[in-house]
Coordinates of C-alpha atoms (C1' of nucleotides) in Angstrom, one line a residue:
Chain D
X58 CA 114.3 75.6 109.7
X59 CA 113.1 77.5 106.7
X60 CA 110.9 80.7 107.0
X61 CA 107.4 80.1 106.1
X62 CA 105.4 82.8 104.4
X63 CA 101.7 83.0 103.5
X64 CA 101.5 83.5 99.8
X65 CA 98.5 85.2 98.6
X66 CA 98.9 83.6 95.2
X67 CA 98.5 80.1 96.5
X68 CA 96.5 80.9 99.7
X69 CA 98.9 78.7 101.6
X70 CA 101.9 79.0 103.9
X71 CA 104.9 78.0 102.0
X72 CA 108.6 77.4 102.7
X73 CA 110.5 80.5 101.6
X74 CA 113.2 79.8 99.1
X75 CA 114.2 82.7 96.9
X76 CA 115.0 82.3 93.2
X77 CA 118.7 82.9 93.8
X78 CA 119.9 81.1 97.0
X79 CA 120.8 83.6 99.8
X80 CA 119.5 86.6 97.9
X81 CA 116.1 88.2 98.1
X82 CA 114.5 90.7 95.8
X83 CA 111.6 92.5 97.3
X84 CA 109.2 95.2 96.1
X85 CA 106.6 97.0 98.1
X86 CA 104.0 99.3 96.7
X87 CA 104.5 102.7 98.3
X88 CA 102.2 105.6 98.6
X89 CA 100.5 107.8 96.0
X90 CA 101.9 111.1 97.1
X91 CA 99.0 113.6 97.1
X92 CA 98.3 113.9 100.9
X93 CA 99.9 113.2 104.2
X94 CA 100.3 109.6 104.9
X95 CA 98.0 107.8 107.5
X96 CA 98.3 105.0 109.8
X97 CA 97.4 102.6 107.1
X98 CA 100.5 103.5 105.2
X99 CA 102.3 103.2 108.5
X100 CA 101.1 99.7 109.0
X101 CA 102.3 98.6 105.5
X102 CA 105.6 100.3 105.8
X103 CA 106.2 98.9 109.4
X104 CA 105.1 95.4 108.4
X105 CA 107.5 95.2 105.5
X106 CA 110.2 97.0 107.3
X107 CA 110.1 94.2 109.9
X108 CA 110.1 91.6 107.1
X109 CA 113.0 93.3 105.5
X110 CA 114.9 93.5 108.7
X111 CA 114.2 89.9 109.6
X112 CA 115.2 88.5 106.2
X113 CA 118.6 90.4 106.7
X114 CA 118.7 89.1 110.3
X115 CA 118.3 85.5 108.9
X116 CA 121.3 86.0 106.7
X117 CA 119.8 86.9 103.3
X118 CA 121.2 89.6 101.2
X119 CA 118.2 91.7 100.5
X120 CA 117.6 94.1 97.7
X121 CA 114.4 96.1 98.7
X122 CA 112.6 98.6 96.6
X123 CA 109.6 100.7 97.6
X124 CA 108.2 103.2 95.1
X125 CA 106.5 106.6 95.1
X126 CA 103.5 106.9 92.8
X127 CA 104.0 110.5 91.8
X128 CA 101.9 110.8 88.7
X129 CA 98.1 110.2 89.0
X130 CA 94.8 111.7 88.7
X131 CA 94.5 112.4 92.4
X132 CA 97.8 114.3 92.3
X133 CA 96.9 116.2 89.2
X134 CA 93.4 117.3 90.7
X135 CA 94.9 118.3 94.1
X136 CA 97.6 120.3 92.4
X137 CA 95.1 122.1 90.3
X138 CA 93.1 122.9 93.4
X139 CA 96.0 124.3 95.0
X140 CA 97.4 126.1 91.9
X141 CA 100.7 124.3 92.1
X142 CA 102.4 121.9 89.7
X143 CA 102.0 118.2 90.1
X144 CA 105.7 117.8 90.6
X145 CA 105.8 120.3 93.4
X146 CA 102.9 118.7 95.2
X147 CA 104.3 115.2 94.8
X148 CA 107.7 116.5 96.1
X149 CA 106.1 118.0 99.1
X150 CA 104.4 114.7 100.1
X151 CA 107.3 112.6 99.3
X152 CA 109.3 114.7 101.8
X153 CA 106.5 114.3 104.4
X154 CA 106.3 110.6 103.8
X155 CA 110.0 110.3 104.3
X156 CA 109.8 112.3 107.5
X157 CA 107.0 110.1 108.9
X158 CA 109.0 107.0 108.0
X159 CA 112.0 108.2 109.8
X160 CA 109.9 109.1 112.9
X161 CA 108.5 105.6 112.8
X162 CA 112.0 104.1 112.7
X163 CA 111.4 102.6 109.3
X164 CA 114.6 101.7 107.5
X165 CA 115.2 103.4 104.2
X166 CA 114.9 100.7 101.3
X167 CA 117.7 100.2 99.0
X168 CA 115.7 101.8 96.1
X169 CA 113.0 104.4 96.2
X170 CA 112.0 104.8 92.6
X171 CA 109.5 107.4 91.4
X172 CA 107.1 106.6 88.5
X173 CA 108.1 109.8 86.7
X174 CA 111.8 108.5 87.0
X175 CA 110.9 105.3 85.1
X176 CA 109.1 106.6 82.0
X177 CA 111.7 105.2 79.7
X178 CA 111.3 101.7 81.0
X179 CA 107.5 102.1 81.2
X180 CA 107.5 103.0 77.4
X181 CA 109.8 100.1 76.6
X182 CA 107.5 97.6 78.3
X183 CA 104.5 99.0 76.8
X184 CA 106.1 98.7 73.3
X185 CA 106.9 95.1 74.1
X186 CA 103.4 94.4 75.0
X187 CA 102.1 95.9 71.8
X188 CA 104.6 94.1 69.7
X189 CA 103.5 90.8 71.5
X190 CA 99.9 91.5 70.7
X191 CA 99.0 91.8 74.4
X192 CA 98.2 95.6 74.2
X193 CA 96.7 97.9 71.6
X194 CA 96.7 101.6 70.8
X195 CA 93.6 103.7 70.5
X196 CA 93.9 107.3 69.7
X197 CA 97.0 107.9 71.7
X198 CA 96.0 105.6 74.6
X199 CA 97.4 102.2 75.0
X200 CA 95.3 99.4 76.6
X201 CA 96.3 96.0 77.9
X202 CA 94.2 93.2 76.6
X203 CA 93.0 91.2 79.6
X204 CA 91.5 88.5 77.5
X205 CA 94.8 87.3 76.0
X206 CA 96.1 85.7 79.2
X207 CA 94.2 82.6 80.2
X208 CA 95.3 82.7 83.7
X209 CA 94.1 86.3 84.4
X210 CA 92.6 86.3 87.9
X211 CA 94.8 83.8 89.4
X212 CA 96.0 86.1 92.3
X213 CA 92.6 87.5 93.3
X214 CA 90.6 84.3 92.4
X215 CA 88.4 86.1 90.0
X216 CA 86.9 84.9 86.9
X217 CA 86.8 87.2 84.0
X218 CA 83.2 86.5 82.9
X219 CA 81.9 87.0 86.3
X220 CA 83.8 90.2 86.7
X221 CA 82.1 91.6 83.6
X222 CA 78.7 90.8 84.5
X223 CA 79.0 92.4 88.0
X224 CA 81.3 95.2 86.8
X225 CA 80.8 98.6 88.1
X226 CA 83.4 100.0 85.9
X227 CA 82.3 102.5 83.4
X228 CA 82.4 101.0 80.0
X229 CA 84.6 102.9 77.7
X230 CA 83.2 102.0 74.3
X231 CA 86.6 102.3 72.6
X232 CA 88.1 99.6 74.6
X233 CA 87.9 96.0 73.1
X234 CA 86.9 94.8 76.4
X235 CA 85.5 96.6 79.5
X236 CA 88.2 95.0 81.7
X237 CA 91.1 96.2 79.6
X238 CA 93.2 98.9 81.5
X239 CA 95.3 101.7 80.4
X240 CA 99.0 101.4 80.1
X241 CA 99.4 104.9 78.6
X242 CA 97.0 107.8 78.7
X243 CA 97.2 110.8 76.4
X244 CA 97.3 114.0 78.4
X245 CA 94.8 116.9 78.4
X246 CA 96.4 120.3 78.2
X247 CA 98.1 121.3 81.4
X248 CA 98.6 117.8 82.7
X249 CA 102.1 116.4 83.1
X250 CA 103.2 114.7 79.9
X251 CA 106.0 112.8 78.4
X252 CA 106.7 112.0 74.7
X253 CA 106.0 108.5 73.6
X254 CA 105.4 106.8 70.4
X255 CA 101.6 107.0 70.9
X256 CA 101.0 110.5 72.3
X257 CA 102.2 113.1 74.7
X258 CA 100.9 111.5 77.8
X259 CA 101.5 109.6 81.0
X260 CA 101.6 106.0 82.3
X261 CA 98.7 104.3 83.7
X262 CA 98.8 103.1 87.4
X263 CA 99.6 99.4 87.1
X264 CA 102.4 99.6 84.6
X265 CA 104.7 101.7 86.7
X266 CA 105.1 99.0 89.3
X267 CA 106.0 96.4 86.7
X268 CA 108.5 98.7 85.1
X269 CA 110.2 99.8 88.4
X270 CA 110.4 96.2 89.5
X271 CA 112.1 95.2 86.3
X272 CA 114.4 98.3 86.2
X273 CA 115.6 97.9 89.9
X274 CA 115.2 94.2 90.7
X275 CA 114.8 92.1 87.6
X276 CA 112.2 90.2 85.7
X277 CA 111.3 87.7 88.4
X278 CA 111.3 88.8 92.0
X279 CA 110.9 86.9 95.3
X280 CA 108.6 89.0 97.3
X281 CA 106.0 91.6 96.3
X282 CA 104.1 93.3 99.1
X283 CA 101.3 95.8 99.7
X284 CA 98.0 96.4 101.3
X285 CA 95.4 93.7 100.9
X286 CA 93.3 96.1 98.8
X287 CA 95.9 96.1 96.1
X288 CA 95.3 92.4 95.2
X289 CA 92.7 93.5 92.8
X290 CA 93.0 95.0 90.4
X291 CA 96.5 96.4 90.9
X292 CA 98.5 93.3 91.5
X293 CA 96.4 91.1 89.3
X294 CA 97.2 93.6 86.4
X295 CA 100.8 93.8 87.3
X296 CA 101.1 90.0 87.0
X297 CA 99.4 90.0 83.7
X298 CA 101.4 92.7 82.0
X299 CA 104.7 91.6 83.5
X300 CA 104.4 88.0 82.6
X301 CA 103.1 88.8 79.1
X302 CA 106.0 91.3 78.5
X303 CA 108.8 89.0 79.7
X304 CA 107.3 85.7 78.9
X305 CA 108.6 84.6 82.4
X306 CA 106.3 83.0 85.0
X307 CA 106.0 83.7 87.8
X308 CA 106.6 87.4 87.9
X309 CA 106.6 87.2 91.7
X310 CA 107.3 84.1 93.8
X311 CA 105.6 85.2 97.0
X312 CA 102.8 87.8 97.2
X313 CA 102.5 89.2 100.7
X314 CA 99.6 91.4 101.7
X315 CA 99.0 93.3 105.0
X316 CA 95.7 93.8 106.5
X317 CA 93.8 97.1 107.0
X318 CA 93.7 99.5 110.0
X319 CA 90.1 100.3 111.0
X320 CA 89.2 103.2 113.2
X321 CA 86.6 102.4 115.8
X322 CA 85.6 99.3 113.8
X323 CA 85.1 101.4 110.6
X324 CA 87.1 101.5 107.5
X325 CA 89.3 104.6 107.2
X326 CA 87.8 106.7 104.3
X327 CA 87.5 110.2 103.1
X328 CA 83.7 110.2 103.2
X329 CA 83.5 109.1 106.8
X330 CA 86.3 111.6 107.4
X331 CA 88.2 109.4 109.8
X332 CA 91.5 109.4 108.2
X333 CA 94.2 109.4 110.8
X334 CA 97.6 110.8 109.7
X335 CA 100.8 109.4 111.1
X336 CA 102.0 112.7 112.3
X337 CA 98.8 113.4 114.3
X338 CA 99.1 110.1 116.1
X339 CA 102.7 110.9 116.9
X340 CA 101.7 114.1 118.5
X341 CA 100.0 112.1 121.2
X342 CA 101.9 108.9 121.4
X343 CA 105.5 107.8 121.0
X344 CA 106.6 106.2 117.8
X345 CA 107.5 103.1 119.9
X346 CA 103.9 102.9 121.1
X347 CA 102.5 103.1 117.5
X348 CA 105.0 100.5 116.3
X349 CA 104.1 98.2 119.3
X350 CA 100.4 98.6 118.4
X351 CA 101.0 97.7 114.7
X352 CA 103.2 94.8 115.6
X353 CA 101.0 93.4 118.3
X354 CA 98.7 91.5 115.9
X355 CA 99.7 89.5 112.9
X356 CA 100.4 91.7 109.8
X357 CA 97.7 90.0 107.8
X358 CA 94.9 90.5 110.3
X359 CA 92.8 93.6 110.4
X360 CA 93.5 95.8 113.4
X361 CA 91.2 98.2 115.1
X362 CA 92.5 101.6 116.2
X363 CA 90.4 102.7 119.1
X364 CA 90.7 105.4 121.8
X365 CA 92.3 102.9 124.1
X366 CA 94.5 100.9 121.8
X367 CA 97.4 103.3 121.6
X368 CA 97.0 104.1 125.3
X369 CA 97.5 100.4 126.0
X370 CA 100.5 100.2 123.8
X371 CA 102.0 103.4 125.4
X372 CA 101.5 101.9 128.8
X373 CA 103.2 98.7 127.8
X374 CA 106.1 100.6 126.3
X375 CA 106.5 102.6 129.5
X376 CA 106.6 99.4 131.5
X377 CA 109.4 98.1 129.3
X378 CA 111.5 101.3 129.5
X379 CA 111.0 101.7 133.2
X380 CA 112.4 98.2 133.6
X381 CA 115.4 99.0 131.4
X382 CA 115.9 102.1 133.3
X383 CA 115.8 100.2 136.6
X384 CA 118.3 97.8 135.2
X385 CA 120.6 100.5 134.2
X386 CA 120.4 102.1 137.6
X387 CA 121.0 98.9 139.5
X388 CA 123.4 97.1 137.1
X389 CA 125.0 99.8 135.1
X390 CA 128.1 97.7 134.2
X391 CA 125.9 95.1 132.6
X392 CA 125.3 97.6 129.8
X393 CA 128.9 97.7 129.0
X394 CA 129.4 94.2 127.9
X395 CA 128.9 92.7 124.5
X396 CA 125.8 90.7 123.8
X397 CA 126.1 86.9 124.5
X398 CA 123.7 85.3 122.0
X399 CA 124.6 81.7 122.7
X400 CA 124.0 82.3 126.4
X401 CA 120.3 82.8 125.6
X402 CA 120.0 80.4 122.8
X403 CA 116.7 79.0 124.0
X404 CA 114.9 82.3 124.1
X405 CA 116.4 83.5 120.9
X406 CA 115.2 80.4 119.1
X407 CA 111.8 80.9 120.7
X408 CA 111.8 84.3 118.9
X409 CA 113.2 83.1 115.6
X410 CA 110.8 80.2 115.3
X411 CA 107.9 82.7 115.9
X412 CA 109.4 85.0 113.2
X413 CA 110.0 82.0 110.9
X414 CA 106.3 81.2 111.0
X415 CA 105.1 84.0 108.7
X416 CA 106.6 86.8 110.9
X417 CA 104.7 86.3 114.1
X418 CA 105.7 89.5 115.7
X419 CA 103.0 89.3 118.4
X420 CA 104.6 86.1 119.8
X421 CA 108.0 87.7 119.8
X422 CA 106.7 90.6 121.8
X423 CA 105.2 88.1 124.3
X424 CA 108.6 86.6 124.8
X425 CA 110.1 90.0 125.5
X426 CA 107.5 90.9 128.0
X427 CA 108.0 87.5 129.8
X428 CA 111.7 88.6 130.1
X429 CA 110.6 91.9 131.6
X430 CA 108.7 90.2 134.4
X431 CA 111.5 87.8 134.9
X432 CA 114.1 90.6 135.1
X433 CA 112.1 92.5 137.7
X434 CA 111.5 89.5 139.8
X435 CA 115.4 88.7 139.8
X436 CA 116.1 92.3 140.7
X437 CA 113.5 92.1 143.5
X438 CA 115.1 88.9 144.8
X439 CA 118.7 90.3 144.7
X440 CA 117.6 93.3 146.7
X441 CA 116.0 91.0 149.3
X442 CA 119.0 88.6 149.5
X443 CA 121.9 91.1 148.7
X444 CA 123.1 88.5 146.2
X445 CA 123.7 90.5 143.1
X446 CA 126.4 88.6 141.2
X447 CA 124.3 85.9 139.6
X448 CA 121.6 88.5 138.9
X449 CA 124.1 90.7 137.1
X450 CA 124.8 87.9 134.6
X451 CA 121.1 87.3 134.0
X452 CA 120.6 91.0 133.6
X453 CA 123.2 91.1 130.9
X454 CA 121.5 88.1 129.1
X455 CA 118.2 90.0 129.3
X456 CA 119.8 92.9 127.7
X457 CA 121.2 90.7 125.0
X458 CA 117.7 89.4 124.3
X459 CA 116.2 92.9 124.1
X460 CA 118.8 93.9 121.6
X461 CA 118.3 90.9 119.5
X462 CA 114.6 91.4 119.4
X463 CA 115.2 95.0 118.5
X464 CA 117.3 94.1 115.4
X465 CA 114.3 92.9 113.5
X466 CA 111.3 94.4 115.3
X467 CA 112.8 97.9 115.4
X468 CA 111.3 98.1 118.9
X469 CA 112.7 98.0 122.3
X470 CA 115.7 99.4 120.7
X471 CA 116.0 102.9 122.3
X472 CA 117.5 104.0 125.6
X473 CA 115.1 104.9 128.4
X474 CA 116.4 108.5 128.1
X475 CA 115.4 108.7 124.5
X476 CA 112.0 107.2 125.2
X477 CA 111.2 109.4 128.2
X478 CA 112.8 112.4 126.5
X479 CA 110.3 112.0 123.6
X480 CA 107.5 111.6 126.0
X481 CA 108.4 114.6 128.1
X482 CA 108.9 116.8 125.3
X483 CA 105.1 116.9 125.0
X484 CA 104.9 118.7 128.5
X485 CA 102.4 121.6 128.5
X486 CA 104.9 123.6 130.4
X487 CA 108.7 124.4 130.1
X488 CA 110.9 122.0 132.0
X489 CA 112.5 124.8 134.0
X490 CA 109.1 125.9 135.3
X491 CA 108.2 122.4 136.3
X492 CA 111.6 122.1 138.1
X493 CA 110.8 125.3 140.0
X494 CA 107.4 123.9 141.1
X495 CA 109.0 120.8 142.2
X496 CA 111.5 122.7 144.3
X497 CA 108.7 124.6 145.8
X498 CA 106.9 121.5 146.7
X499 CA 110.0 119.9 148.2
X500 CA 110.3 122.8 150.6
X501 CA 106.6 122.6 151.5
X502 CA 107.0 118.9 152.1
X503 CA 110.1 119.5 154.4
X504 CA 107.8 121.8 156.5
X505 CA 105.3 119.0 156.5
X506 CA 102.9 121.4 154.9
X507 CA 101.3 118.7 152.8
X508 CA 98.4 120.7 151.9
X509 CA 100.5 123.2 149.9
X510 CA 102.6 120.3 148.5
X511 CA 99.5 118.5 147.3
X512 CA 98.1 121.5 145.7
X513 CA 101.2 122.0 143.6
X514 CA 101.1 118.3 142.7
X515 CA 97.4 118.5 141.6
X516 CA 98.0 121.7 139.7
X517 CA 100.7 119.9 137.5
X518 CA 98.4 116.9 137.2
X519 CA 95.8 119.0 135.6
X520 CA 98.4 119.9 133.0
X521 CA 99.0 116.2 132.4
X522 CA 102.2 116.2 134.4
X523 CA 102.7 113.4 137.0
X524 CA 105.1 113.8 139.8
X525 CA 106.9 110.7 141.3
X526 CA 108.6 110.9 144.7
X527 CA 111.4 108.5 145.3
X528 CA 114.4 108.2 147.7
X529 CA 116.4 110.1 145.2
X530 CA 114.1 113.0 144.8
X531 CA 111.1 113.9 142.8
X532 CA 110.8 113.2 139.1
X533 CA 108.1 114.1 136.6
X534 CA 106.7 112.7 133.4
X535 CA 103.9 113.3 131.0
X536 CA 100.8 111.3 131.6
X537 CA 100.0 108.7 128.9
Chain H
rG102 C1' 75.6 87.1 93.5
rG103 C1' 81.3 85.7 93.3
rC104 C1' 85.9 85.4 96.1
rG105 C1' 88.5 85.7 100.9
rG106 C1' 88.8 86.2 106.1
rC107 C1' 87.3 86.3 111.2
rG108 C1' 84.7 85.0 116.2
rU109 C1' 90.0 83.1 122.4
rA110 C1' 88.8 86.5 129.6
rC111 C1' 86.4 93.4 130.9
rC112 C1' 89.3 95.3 126.2
rC113 C1' 93.4 94.1 122.8
rA114 C1' 95.9 89.6 121.2
rA115 C1' 99.2 84.9 120.2
rG116 C1' 98.4 79.9 120.0
rU117 C1' 95.8 75.8 114.7
rG118 C1' 95.9 68.0 117.5
rG119 C1' 98.4 66.9 123.8
rC120 C1' 96.4 69.7 129.7
rA121 C1' 95.0 78.4 127.2
rA122 C1' 101.7 83.3 125.6
rG123 C1' 101.7 88.5 126.3
rG124 C1' 99.8 93.6 126.9
rG125 C1' 96.1 96.9 129.0
rA126 C1' 92.2 97.4 132.8
rG127 C1' 90.7 95.6 137.6
rC128 C1' 91.6 93.6 142.6
rA129 C1' 95.2 92.5 146.7
rG130 C1' 100.0 93.1 148.8
rU131 C1' 105.0 95.8 149.2
rC132 C1' 106.5 100.9 149.1
rU133 C1' 104.7 106.1 150.5
rG134 C1' 103.1 111.9 154.8
rC135 C1' 99.2 110.9 151.3
rA136 C1' 99.6 109.9 146.2
rA137 C1' 101.7 108.6 141.8
rA138 C1' 104.9 105.3 139.6
rA139 C1' 107.1 100.7 140.0
rC140 C1' 107.3 95.6 141.4
rU141 C1' 104.9 91.0 142.9
rG142 C1' 100.5 88.1 143.1
rC143 C1' 95.5 87.1 141.6
rC144 C1' 92.3 87.3 137.3
rA145 C1' 89.4 82.0 130.7
rU146 C1' 88.3 73.8 133.8
rC147 C1' 87.8 77.2 128.9
rC148 C1' 88.4 79.1 123.3
rA149 C1' 80.5 81.8 119.2
rG150 C1' 76.8 77.5 119.2
rC151 C1' 75.6 72.4 117.9
rG152 C1' 77.1 67.7 116.1
rG153 C1' 81.2 64.5 114.3
rU154 C1' 86.5 62.4 113.7
rU155 C1' 90.3 61.1 117.6
rC156 C1' 93.1 57.9 123.2
rG157 C1' 93.0 63.3 123.1
rA158 C1' 90.6 69.5 119.6
rA159 C1' 90.3 76.2 120.9
rU160 C1' 93.2 73.6 117.1
rC161 C1' 90.6 68.8 111.9
rC162 C1' 85.4 68.0 109.4
rG163 C1' 80.0 69.4 108.9
rC164 C1' 76.1 72.5 110.0
rU165 C1' 74.0 77.1 112.4
rC166 C1' 74.5 82.1 114.2
rG167 C1' 77.3 86.7 114.2
rC168 C1' 81.0 90.1 112.1
rC169 C1' 84.3 92.0 108.3
rG170 C1' 87.1 92.7 103.7
rC171 C1' 87.6 92.6 98.2
rC172 C1' 84.8 92.6 93.5
rU173 C1' 85.4 100.9 91.7
rC174 C1' 90.4 104.8 93.6
rC175 C1' 92.5 103.2 98.3
rA176 C1' 98.0 100.9 102.4

RNA sequence: GGCGGCGUACCCAAGUGGCAAGGGAGCAGUCUGCAAAACUGCCAUCCAGCGGUUCGAAUCCGCUCGCCGCCUCCA
């Protein structure tokens, strides 16, 4: 069965068939590196990470590029405020972004081009556009002429004439048409600048993506992704300039756009001051919880970050890893055998048909949690009847299923030790100190001095540390 | 004004023509010195409202109400 993807260009779900059979070329718009990345960036990166992983899982050979926009007004302004160079500022936030991605378990794309590393190609494409009459120079600036392409607006469903009447864009009198956008901007003193046939200057925003796509992937690519907000004008302009430059249509076969992350029903924005950085979220919640939260709804729907949403996800993650931990304790040898995929064919195909339908990760997560309940039930039954052999086999199948889901979700893929290790590293107290208090409490309990024992337990609870007594002794964990 | 989307239980959320996945919360039971945790069970005769199509609709069509995004930089 073919993979079906929702294509923003046609506004329909379509059967996915790459230009070259068996091979996929995909490009995703990365961050403009002038600040720490927020959970909106996380959503885009995680969504396309899953798509990338799933395409590979499905047998495609995938070339995946994600760029860094490292030259831009915001970068220049911020660098001036801080009194550092644009390069220095950009490098700092590229590094931070990479760290955040690693923490989130986002796989490194095959290519991570920078706009500043693609200047040669940008100039080349711009020259071609001028030569073809699709762009014009004005005092060292170069503009793309929107009027020349009759299908301008096909991605965003916009009509040029209506755009102009309702336009909020400042009209630059020099431009032939208010909608024309800059391919090359001449620089003011002190701004980063490169030599070009028109001026010492820098590229406009839209052209860099077209150039990087061509440079690293080719003139026609299969998938181009990004946030919904990029549809207009960014991706619309990319289409116009790329198709005008190469003469090849389409520039991109499938346009995929992820939905936004809202905070308490409000859009994240600087003016509201509700921008939530990835690293701040990861101070309170595990990367698995954040990923689960992001993948629990469809990638195109808006999602709402609330006080409870990450807590809910963390609780769910905890339940999953506690189950795996129990499996490991009761059936350790089931962890030593190879996965048996054909043994669980029905459940794997349940997952792949969900993924084939425009990457329905939420449904896959449902399958995994059904399996969690099932495994626990089986282990309960085995305990009651003493019949462990058949259950051992089932447990090994369950593990195979978890591993399989992990391959493309990038979730459910850690060991319980890793997961709880991350949780417990947030303890407000050194582990040795906690161990000491637990020992003290043990002794009190032996004396049946429950008052003293409870006081220790409550004291730890106030610091967010939960004690759990079991037959094997007392363990602790950080409260979610 | 133009374009697009959404409305499923207390909360989140999948399902888009055949008798409502999953997670969280809650309640009950098992366990426990008591807890916590864990596990199990229960928890939408119903899918914003009203009409229509159909043997059959949350799923298709129409209307109404409500919410949101884009049209300016933004993931």
